[in-house]
mmCIF file of C-alpha atoms and ligand atoms in Angstrom:
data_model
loop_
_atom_site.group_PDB
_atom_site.id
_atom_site.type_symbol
_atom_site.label_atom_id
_atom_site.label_comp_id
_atom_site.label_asym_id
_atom_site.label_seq_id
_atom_site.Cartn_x
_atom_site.Cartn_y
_atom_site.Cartn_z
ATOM 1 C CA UNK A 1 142.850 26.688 104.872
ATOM 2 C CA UNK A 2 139.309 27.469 105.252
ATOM 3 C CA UNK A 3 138.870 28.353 101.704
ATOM 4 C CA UNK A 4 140.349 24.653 100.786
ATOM 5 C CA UNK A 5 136.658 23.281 101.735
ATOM 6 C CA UNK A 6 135.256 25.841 99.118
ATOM 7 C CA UNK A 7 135.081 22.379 97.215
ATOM 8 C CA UNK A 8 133.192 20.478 99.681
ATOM 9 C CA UNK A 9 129.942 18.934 98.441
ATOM 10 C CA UNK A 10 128.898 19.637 102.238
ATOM 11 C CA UNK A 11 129.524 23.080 102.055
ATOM 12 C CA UNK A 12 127.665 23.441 99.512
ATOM 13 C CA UNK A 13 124.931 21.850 100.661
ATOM 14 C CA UNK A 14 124.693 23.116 103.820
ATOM 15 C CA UNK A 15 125.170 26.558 102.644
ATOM 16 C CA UNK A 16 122.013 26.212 99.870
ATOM 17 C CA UNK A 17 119.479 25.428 103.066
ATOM 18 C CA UNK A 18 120.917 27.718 105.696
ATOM 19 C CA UNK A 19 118.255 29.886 107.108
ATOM 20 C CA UNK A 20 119.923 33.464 106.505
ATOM 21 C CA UNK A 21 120.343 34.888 103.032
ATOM 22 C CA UNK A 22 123.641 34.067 101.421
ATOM 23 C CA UNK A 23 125.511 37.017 99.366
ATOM 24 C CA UNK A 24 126.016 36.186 95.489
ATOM 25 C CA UNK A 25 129.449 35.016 95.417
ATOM 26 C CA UNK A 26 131.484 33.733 92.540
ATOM 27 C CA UNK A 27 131.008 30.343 91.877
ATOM 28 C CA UNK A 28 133.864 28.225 93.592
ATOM 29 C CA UNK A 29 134.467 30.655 96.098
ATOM 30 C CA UNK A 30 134.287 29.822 99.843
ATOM 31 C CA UNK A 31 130.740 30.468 101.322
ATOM 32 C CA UNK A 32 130.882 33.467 103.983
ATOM 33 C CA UNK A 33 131.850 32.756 107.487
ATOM 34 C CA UNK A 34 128.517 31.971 109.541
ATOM 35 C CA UNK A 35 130.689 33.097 112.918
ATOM 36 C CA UNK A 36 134.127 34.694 112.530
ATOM 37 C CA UNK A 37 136.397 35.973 115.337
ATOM 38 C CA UNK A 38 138.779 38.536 114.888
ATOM 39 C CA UNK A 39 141.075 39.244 117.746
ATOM 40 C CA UNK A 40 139.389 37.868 120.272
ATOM 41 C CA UNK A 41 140.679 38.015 123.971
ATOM 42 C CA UNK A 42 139.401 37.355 127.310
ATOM 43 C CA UNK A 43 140.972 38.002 130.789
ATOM 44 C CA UNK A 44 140.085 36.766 134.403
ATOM 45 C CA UNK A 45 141.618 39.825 135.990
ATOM 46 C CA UNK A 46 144.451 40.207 134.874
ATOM 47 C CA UNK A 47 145.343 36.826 133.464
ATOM 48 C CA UNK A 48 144.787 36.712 129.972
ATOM 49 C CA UNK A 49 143.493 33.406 128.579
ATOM 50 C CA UNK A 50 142.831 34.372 125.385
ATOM 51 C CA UNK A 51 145.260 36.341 123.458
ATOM 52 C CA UNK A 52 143.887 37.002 119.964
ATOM 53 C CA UNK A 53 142.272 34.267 118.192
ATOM 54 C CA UNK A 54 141.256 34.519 114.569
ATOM 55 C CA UNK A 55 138.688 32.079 113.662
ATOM 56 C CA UNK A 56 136.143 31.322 111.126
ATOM 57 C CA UNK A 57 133.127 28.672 110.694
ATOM 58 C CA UNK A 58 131.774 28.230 107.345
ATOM 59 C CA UNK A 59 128.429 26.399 106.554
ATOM 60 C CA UNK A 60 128.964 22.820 106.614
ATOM 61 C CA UNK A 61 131.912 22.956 108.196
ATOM 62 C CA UNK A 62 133.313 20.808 110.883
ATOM 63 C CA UNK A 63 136.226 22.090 112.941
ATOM 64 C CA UNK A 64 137.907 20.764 115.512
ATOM 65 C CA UNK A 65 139.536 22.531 118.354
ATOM 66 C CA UNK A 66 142.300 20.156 119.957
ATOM 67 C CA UNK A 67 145.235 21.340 122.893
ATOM 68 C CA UNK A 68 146.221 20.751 125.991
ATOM 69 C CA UNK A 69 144.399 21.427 129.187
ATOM 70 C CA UNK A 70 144.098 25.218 130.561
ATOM 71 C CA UNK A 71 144.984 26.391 126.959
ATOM 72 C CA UNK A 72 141.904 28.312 126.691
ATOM 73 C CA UNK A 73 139.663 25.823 124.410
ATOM 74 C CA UNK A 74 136.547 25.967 126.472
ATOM 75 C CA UNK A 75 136.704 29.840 127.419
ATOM 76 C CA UNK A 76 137.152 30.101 123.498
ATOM 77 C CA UNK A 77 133.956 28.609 122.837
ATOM 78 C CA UNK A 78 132.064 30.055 126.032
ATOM 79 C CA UNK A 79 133.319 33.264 124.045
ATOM 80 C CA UNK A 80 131.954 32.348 120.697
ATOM 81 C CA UNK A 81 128.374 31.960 122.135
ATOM 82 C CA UNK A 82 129.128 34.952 124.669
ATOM 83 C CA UNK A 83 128.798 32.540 127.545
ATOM 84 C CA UNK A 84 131.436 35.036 128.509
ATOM 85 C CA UNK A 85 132.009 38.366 127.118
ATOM 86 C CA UNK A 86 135.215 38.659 125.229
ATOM 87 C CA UNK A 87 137.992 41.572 127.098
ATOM 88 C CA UNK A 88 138.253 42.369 123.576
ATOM 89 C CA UNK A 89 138.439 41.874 119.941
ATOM 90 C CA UNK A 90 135.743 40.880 116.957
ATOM 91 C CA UNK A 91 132.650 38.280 117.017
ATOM 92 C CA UNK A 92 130.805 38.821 113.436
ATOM 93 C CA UNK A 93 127.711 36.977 112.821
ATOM 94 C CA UNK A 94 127.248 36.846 109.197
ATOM 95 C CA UNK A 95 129.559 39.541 109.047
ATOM 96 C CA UNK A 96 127.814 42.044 112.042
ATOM 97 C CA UNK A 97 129.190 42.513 115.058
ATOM 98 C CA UNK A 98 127.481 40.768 118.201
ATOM 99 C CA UNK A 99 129.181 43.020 120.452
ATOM 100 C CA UNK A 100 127.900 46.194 119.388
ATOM 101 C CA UNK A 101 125.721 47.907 121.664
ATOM 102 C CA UNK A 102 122.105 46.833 121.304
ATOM 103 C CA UNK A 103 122.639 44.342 119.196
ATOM 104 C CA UNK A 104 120.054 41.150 119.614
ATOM 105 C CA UNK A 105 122.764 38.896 121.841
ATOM 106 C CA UNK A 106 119.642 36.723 122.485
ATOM 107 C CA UNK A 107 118.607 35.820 119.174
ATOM 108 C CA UNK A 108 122.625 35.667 118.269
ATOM 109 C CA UNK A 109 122.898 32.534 121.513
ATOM 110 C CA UNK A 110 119.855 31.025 119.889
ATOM 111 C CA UNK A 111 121.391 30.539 116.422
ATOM 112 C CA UNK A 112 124.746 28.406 118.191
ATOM 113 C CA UNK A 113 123.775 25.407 119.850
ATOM 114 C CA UNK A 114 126.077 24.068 122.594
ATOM 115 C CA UNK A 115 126.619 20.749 124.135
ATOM 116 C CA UNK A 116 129.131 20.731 127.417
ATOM 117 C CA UNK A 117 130.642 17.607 128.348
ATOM 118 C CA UNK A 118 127.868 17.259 131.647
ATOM 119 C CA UNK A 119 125.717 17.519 129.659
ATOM 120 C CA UNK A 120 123.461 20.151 131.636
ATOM 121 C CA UNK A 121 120.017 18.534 131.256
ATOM 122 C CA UNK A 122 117.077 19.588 133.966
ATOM 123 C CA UNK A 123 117.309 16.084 135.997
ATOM 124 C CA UNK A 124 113.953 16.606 136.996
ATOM 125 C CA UNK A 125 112.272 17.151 133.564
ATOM 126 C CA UNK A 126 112.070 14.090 131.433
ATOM 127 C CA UNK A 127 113.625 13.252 128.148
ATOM 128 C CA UNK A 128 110.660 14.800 126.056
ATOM 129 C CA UNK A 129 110.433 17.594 128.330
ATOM 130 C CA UNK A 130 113.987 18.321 128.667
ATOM 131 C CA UNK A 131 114.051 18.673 124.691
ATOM 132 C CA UNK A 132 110.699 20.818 124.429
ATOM 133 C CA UNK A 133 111.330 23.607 126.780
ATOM 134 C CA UNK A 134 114.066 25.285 125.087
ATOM 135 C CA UNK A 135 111.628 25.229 122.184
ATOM 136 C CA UNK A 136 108.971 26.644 124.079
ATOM 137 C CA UNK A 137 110.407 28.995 126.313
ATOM 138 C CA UNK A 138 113.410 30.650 123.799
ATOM 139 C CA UNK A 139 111.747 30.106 120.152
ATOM 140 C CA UNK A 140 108.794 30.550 121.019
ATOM 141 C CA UNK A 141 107.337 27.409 119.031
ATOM 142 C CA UNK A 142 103.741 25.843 120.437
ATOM 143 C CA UNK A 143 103.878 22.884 122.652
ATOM 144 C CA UNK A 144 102.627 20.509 120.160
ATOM 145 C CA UNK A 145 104.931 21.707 117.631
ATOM 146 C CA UNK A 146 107.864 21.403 120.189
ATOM 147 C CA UNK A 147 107.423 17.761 120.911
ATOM 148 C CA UNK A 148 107.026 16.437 117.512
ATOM 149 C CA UNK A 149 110.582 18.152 116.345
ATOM 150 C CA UNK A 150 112.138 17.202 119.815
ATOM 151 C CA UNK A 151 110.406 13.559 118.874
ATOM 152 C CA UNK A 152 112.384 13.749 115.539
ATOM 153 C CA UNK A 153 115.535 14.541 116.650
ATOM 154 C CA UNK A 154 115.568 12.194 119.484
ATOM 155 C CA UNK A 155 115.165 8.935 116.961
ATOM 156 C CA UNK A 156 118.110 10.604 115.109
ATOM 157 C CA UNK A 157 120.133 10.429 118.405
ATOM 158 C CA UNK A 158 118.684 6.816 119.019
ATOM 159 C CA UNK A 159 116.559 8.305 121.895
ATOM 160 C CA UNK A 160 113.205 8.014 121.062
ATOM 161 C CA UNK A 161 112.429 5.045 123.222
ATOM 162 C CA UNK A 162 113.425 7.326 126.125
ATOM 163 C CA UNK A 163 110.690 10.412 125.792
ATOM 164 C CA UNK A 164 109.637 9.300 129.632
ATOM 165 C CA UNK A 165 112.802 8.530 131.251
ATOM 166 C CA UNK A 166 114.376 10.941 133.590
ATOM 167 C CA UNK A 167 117.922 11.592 133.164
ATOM 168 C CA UNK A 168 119.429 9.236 136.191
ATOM 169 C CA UNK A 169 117.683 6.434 134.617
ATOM 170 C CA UNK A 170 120.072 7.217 131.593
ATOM 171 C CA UNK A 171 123.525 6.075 131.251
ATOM 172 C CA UNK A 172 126.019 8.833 130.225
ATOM 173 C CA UNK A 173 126.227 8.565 126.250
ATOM 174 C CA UNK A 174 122.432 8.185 126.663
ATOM 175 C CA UNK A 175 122.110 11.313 128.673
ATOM 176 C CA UNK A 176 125.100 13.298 125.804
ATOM 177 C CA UNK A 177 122.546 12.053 123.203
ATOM 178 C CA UNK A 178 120.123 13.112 124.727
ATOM 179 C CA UNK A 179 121.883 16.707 125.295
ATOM 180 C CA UNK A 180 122.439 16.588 121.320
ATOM 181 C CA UNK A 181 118.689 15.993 120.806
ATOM 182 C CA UNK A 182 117.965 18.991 122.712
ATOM 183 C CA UNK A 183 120.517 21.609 120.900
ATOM 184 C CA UNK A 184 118.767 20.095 117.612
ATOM 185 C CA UNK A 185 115.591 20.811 118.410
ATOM 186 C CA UNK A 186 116.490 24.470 118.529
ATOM 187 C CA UNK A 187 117.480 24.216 114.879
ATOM 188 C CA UNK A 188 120.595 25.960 115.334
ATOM 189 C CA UNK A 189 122.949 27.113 112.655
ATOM 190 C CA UNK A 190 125.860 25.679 113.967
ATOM 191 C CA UNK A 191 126.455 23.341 116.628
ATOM 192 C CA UNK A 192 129.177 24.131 119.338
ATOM 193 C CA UNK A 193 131.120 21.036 121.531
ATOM 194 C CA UNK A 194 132.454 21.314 124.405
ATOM 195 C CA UNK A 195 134.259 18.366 125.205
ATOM 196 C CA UNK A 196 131.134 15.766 124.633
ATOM 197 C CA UNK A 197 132.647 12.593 125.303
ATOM 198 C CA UNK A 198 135.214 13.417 128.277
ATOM 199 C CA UNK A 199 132.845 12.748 130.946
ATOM 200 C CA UNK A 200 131.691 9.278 129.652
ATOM 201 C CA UNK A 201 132.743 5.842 130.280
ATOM 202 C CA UNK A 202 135.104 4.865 127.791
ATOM 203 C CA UNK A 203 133.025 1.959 126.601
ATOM 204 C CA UNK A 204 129.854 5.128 125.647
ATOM 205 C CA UNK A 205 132.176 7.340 123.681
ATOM 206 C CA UNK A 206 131.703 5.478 121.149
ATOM 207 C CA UNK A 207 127.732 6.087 120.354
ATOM 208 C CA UNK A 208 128.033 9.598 121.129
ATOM 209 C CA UNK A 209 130.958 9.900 118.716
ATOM 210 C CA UNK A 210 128.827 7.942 116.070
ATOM 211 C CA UNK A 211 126.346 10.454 116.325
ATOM 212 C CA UNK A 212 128.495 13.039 115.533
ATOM 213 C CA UNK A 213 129.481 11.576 112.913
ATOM 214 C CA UNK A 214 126.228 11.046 111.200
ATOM 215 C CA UNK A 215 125.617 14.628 111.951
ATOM 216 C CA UNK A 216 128.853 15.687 110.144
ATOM 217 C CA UNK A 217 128.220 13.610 107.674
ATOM 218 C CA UNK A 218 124.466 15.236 107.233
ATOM 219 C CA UNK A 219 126.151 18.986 106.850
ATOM 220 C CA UNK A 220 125.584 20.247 109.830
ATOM 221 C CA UNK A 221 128.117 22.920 110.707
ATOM 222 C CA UNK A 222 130.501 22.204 114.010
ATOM 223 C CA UNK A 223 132.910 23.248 116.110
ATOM 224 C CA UNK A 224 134.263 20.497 118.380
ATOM 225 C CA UNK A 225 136.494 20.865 121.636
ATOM 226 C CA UNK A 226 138.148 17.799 121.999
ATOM 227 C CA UNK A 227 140.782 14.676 123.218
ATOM 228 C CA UNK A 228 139.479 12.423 120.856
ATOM 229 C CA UNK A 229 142.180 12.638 118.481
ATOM 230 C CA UNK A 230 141.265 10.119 115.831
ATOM 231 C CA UNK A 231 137.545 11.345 115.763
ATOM 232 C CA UNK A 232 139.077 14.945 115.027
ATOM 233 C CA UNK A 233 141.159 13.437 112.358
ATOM 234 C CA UNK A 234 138.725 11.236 110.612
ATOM 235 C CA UNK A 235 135.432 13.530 110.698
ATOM 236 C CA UNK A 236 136.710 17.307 110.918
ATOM 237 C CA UNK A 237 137.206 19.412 107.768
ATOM 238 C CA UNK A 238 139.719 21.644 109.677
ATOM 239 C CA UNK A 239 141.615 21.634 112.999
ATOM 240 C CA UNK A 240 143.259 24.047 114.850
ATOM 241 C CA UNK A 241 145.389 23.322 117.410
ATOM 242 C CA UNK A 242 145.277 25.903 120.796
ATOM 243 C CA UNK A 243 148.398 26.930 122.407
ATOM 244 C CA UNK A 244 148.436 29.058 125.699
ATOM 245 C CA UNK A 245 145.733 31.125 124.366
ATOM 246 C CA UNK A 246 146.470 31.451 121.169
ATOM 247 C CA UNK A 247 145.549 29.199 117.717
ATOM 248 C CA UNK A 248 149.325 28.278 116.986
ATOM 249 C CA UNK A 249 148.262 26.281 114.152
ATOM 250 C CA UNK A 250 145.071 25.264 112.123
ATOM 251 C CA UNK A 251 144.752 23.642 108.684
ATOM 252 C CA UNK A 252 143.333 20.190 106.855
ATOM 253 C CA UNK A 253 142.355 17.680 109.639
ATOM 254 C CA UNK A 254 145.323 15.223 107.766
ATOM 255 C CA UNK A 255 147.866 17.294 107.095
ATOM 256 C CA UNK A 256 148.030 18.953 110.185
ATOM 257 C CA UNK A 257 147.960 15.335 112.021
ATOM 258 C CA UNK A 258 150.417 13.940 109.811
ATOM 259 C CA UNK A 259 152.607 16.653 109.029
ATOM 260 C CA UNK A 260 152.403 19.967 111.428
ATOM 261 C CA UNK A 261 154.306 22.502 110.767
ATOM 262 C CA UNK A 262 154.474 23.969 113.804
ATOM 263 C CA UNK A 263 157.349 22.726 116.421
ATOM 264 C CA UNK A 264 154.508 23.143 119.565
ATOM 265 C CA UNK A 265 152.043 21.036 117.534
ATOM 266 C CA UNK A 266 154.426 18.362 116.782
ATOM 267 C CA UNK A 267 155.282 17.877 120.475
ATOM 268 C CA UNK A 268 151.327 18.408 121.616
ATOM 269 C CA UNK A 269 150.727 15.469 119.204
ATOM 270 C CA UNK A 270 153.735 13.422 119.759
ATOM 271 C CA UNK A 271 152.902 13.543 123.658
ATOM 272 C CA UNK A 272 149.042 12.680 122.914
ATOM 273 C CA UNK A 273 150.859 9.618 121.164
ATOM 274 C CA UNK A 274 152.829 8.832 124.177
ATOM 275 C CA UNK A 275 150.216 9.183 126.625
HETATM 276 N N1 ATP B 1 135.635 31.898 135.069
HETATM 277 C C1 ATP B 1 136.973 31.856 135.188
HETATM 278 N N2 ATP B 1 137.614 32.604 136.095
HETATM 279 C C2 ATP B 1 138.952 32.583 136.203
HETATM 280 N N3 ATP B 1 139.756 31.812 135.452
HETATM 281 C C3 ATP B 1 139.180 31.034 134.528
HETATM 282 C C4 ATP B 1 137.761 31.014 134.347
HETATM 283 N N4 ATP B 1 137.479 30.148 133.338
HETATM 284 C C5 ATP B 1 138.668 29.652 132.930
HETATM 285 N N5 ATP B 1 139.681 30.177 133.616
HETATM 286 C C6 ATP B 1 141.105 29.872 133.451
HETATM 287 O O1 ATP B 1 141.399 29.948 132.079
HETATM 288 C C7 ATP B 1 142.366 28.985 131.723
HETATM 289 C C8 ATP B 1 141.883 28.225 130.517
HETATM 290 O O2 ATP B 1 140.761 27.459 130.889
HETATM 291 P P1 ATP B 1 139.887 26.662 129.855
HETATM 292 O O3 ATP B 1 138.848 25.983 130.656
HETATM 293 O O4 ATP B 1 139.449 27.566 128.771
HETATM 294 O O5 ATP B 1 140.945 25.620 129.287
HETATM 295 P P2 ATP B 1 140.710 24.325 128.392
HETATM 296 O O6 ATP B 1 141.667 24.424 127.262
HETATM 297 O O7 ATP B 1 139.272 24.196 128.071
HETATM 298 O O8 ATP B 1 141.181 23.140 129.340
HETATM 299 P P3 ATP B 1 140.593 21.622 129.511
HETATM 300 O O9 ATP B 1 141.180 20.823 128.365
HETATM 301 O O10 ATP B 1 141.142 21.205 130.837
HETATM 302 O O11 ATP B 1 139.108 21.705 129.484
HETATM 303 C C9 ATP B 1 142.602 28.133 132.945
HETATM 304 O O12 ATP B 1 143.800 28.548 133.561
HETATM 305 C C10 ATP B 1 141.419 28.444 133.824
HETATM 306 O O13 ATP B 1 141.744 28.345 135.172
HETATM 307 MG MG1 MG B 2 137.799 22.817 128.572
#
């Protein structure tokens, strides 16, 4: 499944400018995973929410993480990024394992970018500000070198207008975009989404989804938790479907839409249909 974007002009792309050294591979064959799980699992005492998930993100890759509520999506990707520590199991960063002891877990977080669906800016740092200080304070970039990347990415977002505004004078897609502004300017490798548009009015999902787009369109690599079915569809490379804690199906974004072949997929879809 993954392998079938081996082909992928975007891929290919994406995988020439990443920032860490690429293997030689033979030519044709799908570029290395830049995060991979491998049995991943996670319990809240002794409820298990994840139970074993196998998953891979290759450069220029754009995934898509669909299922119903409480299966586990966000705690997935709170795992990937080691929001939470996983109970158990494999997370490889180009192929080394971020849960060894010692290993630079800081500099690992840095790499992923994450956008949550409130969007988590400071409300009482302004647009410019709330886009420099990550910058600043994590990468350790100078001031003056923060601000004209954060200036960069926020006309890619549409936000540049907005460097002085404070985030309640911002509607909610303009606050998301401004969210997305602020996990670019860290430069990340790969770009995680939790659920982006669910908070919004459904008249902003739209511009925040159009975003996206342009930014899957431009190679950047993502993995995107969401309800938006058709975006999912149309945009992702991949999808895999979550199941009470498990991946019970991934595969080509229109294949597995059109034709699962999984009975539990079929009847998340056909309710998502209905409802
Ligand atoms: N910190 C936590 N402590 C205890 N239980 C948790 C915690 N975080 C999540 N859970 C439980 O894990 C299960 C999965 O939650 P999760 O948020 O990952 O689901 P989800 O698929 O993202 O759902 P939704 O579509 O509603 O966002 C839920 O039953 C939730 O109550
Ligand atoms: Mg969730």
């Amino acid at each position: 499944m993954a392998a079938a974007r081996a082909e992928d002009a975007r891929s290919a792309d994406a995988a020439g400018t990443a920032g860490a050294a690429q293997p030689a591979r033979p030519p044709g064959a799908a570029p290395d995973p830049i995060v991979e799980t491998r049995g991943l699992r996670k319990s809240f005492g002794s409820n298990e929410i994840l139970k074993g998930i196998d998953f891979a993100v290759r450069p220029g890759e754009v995934v898509s993480v669909i299922g119903a509520s409480g299966s586990g999506k966000s705690t997935f990707l709170r795992c990937v990024n080691l929001l939470e520590w996983p109970s158990a199991g494999e997370i490889l960063y180009h192929g080394q394992d971020v849960l060894a002891r010692g290993y630079d877990v800081t500099g690992f977080r840095a790499r992923l970018g994450m956008v949550f669906q409130q969007f988590n800016l400071f409300n009482n740092l302004n647009v410019l500000q709330n886009c420099v200080i990550g910058q600043v304070r994590a990468a350790g970039r100078k001031p003056d070198e923060a601000r004209q990347r954060a200036i960069g990415y926020l006309a890619k977002v549409g936000m540049d207008r907005y460097v002085e505004a404070k985030p309640r004078q911002l509607s909610g897609g303009q606050k998301q975009r401004v969210a997305i502004a602020r996990a670019l300017s860290m430069e990340p490798e790969a770009l995680l989404f939790d659920e982006p548009t669910s908070a919004l009015d459904p008249e902003m999902v739209g511009e925040v989804l159009a975003v996206m787009g342009e930014l899957a369109a431009g190679g950047l690599t993502m993995v995107i938790v969401t309800h938006e079915m058709a975006f999912a569809r149309d945009v992702s490379d991949r999808v895999a479907f979550m199941d009470d804690g498990v991946i019970a199906e991934q595969g080509e974004a229109a294949k597995l839409f059109s034709n699962p072949a999984e009975e539990r997929t079929k009847e998340f879809l056909a309710r998502f249909r209905a409802g």
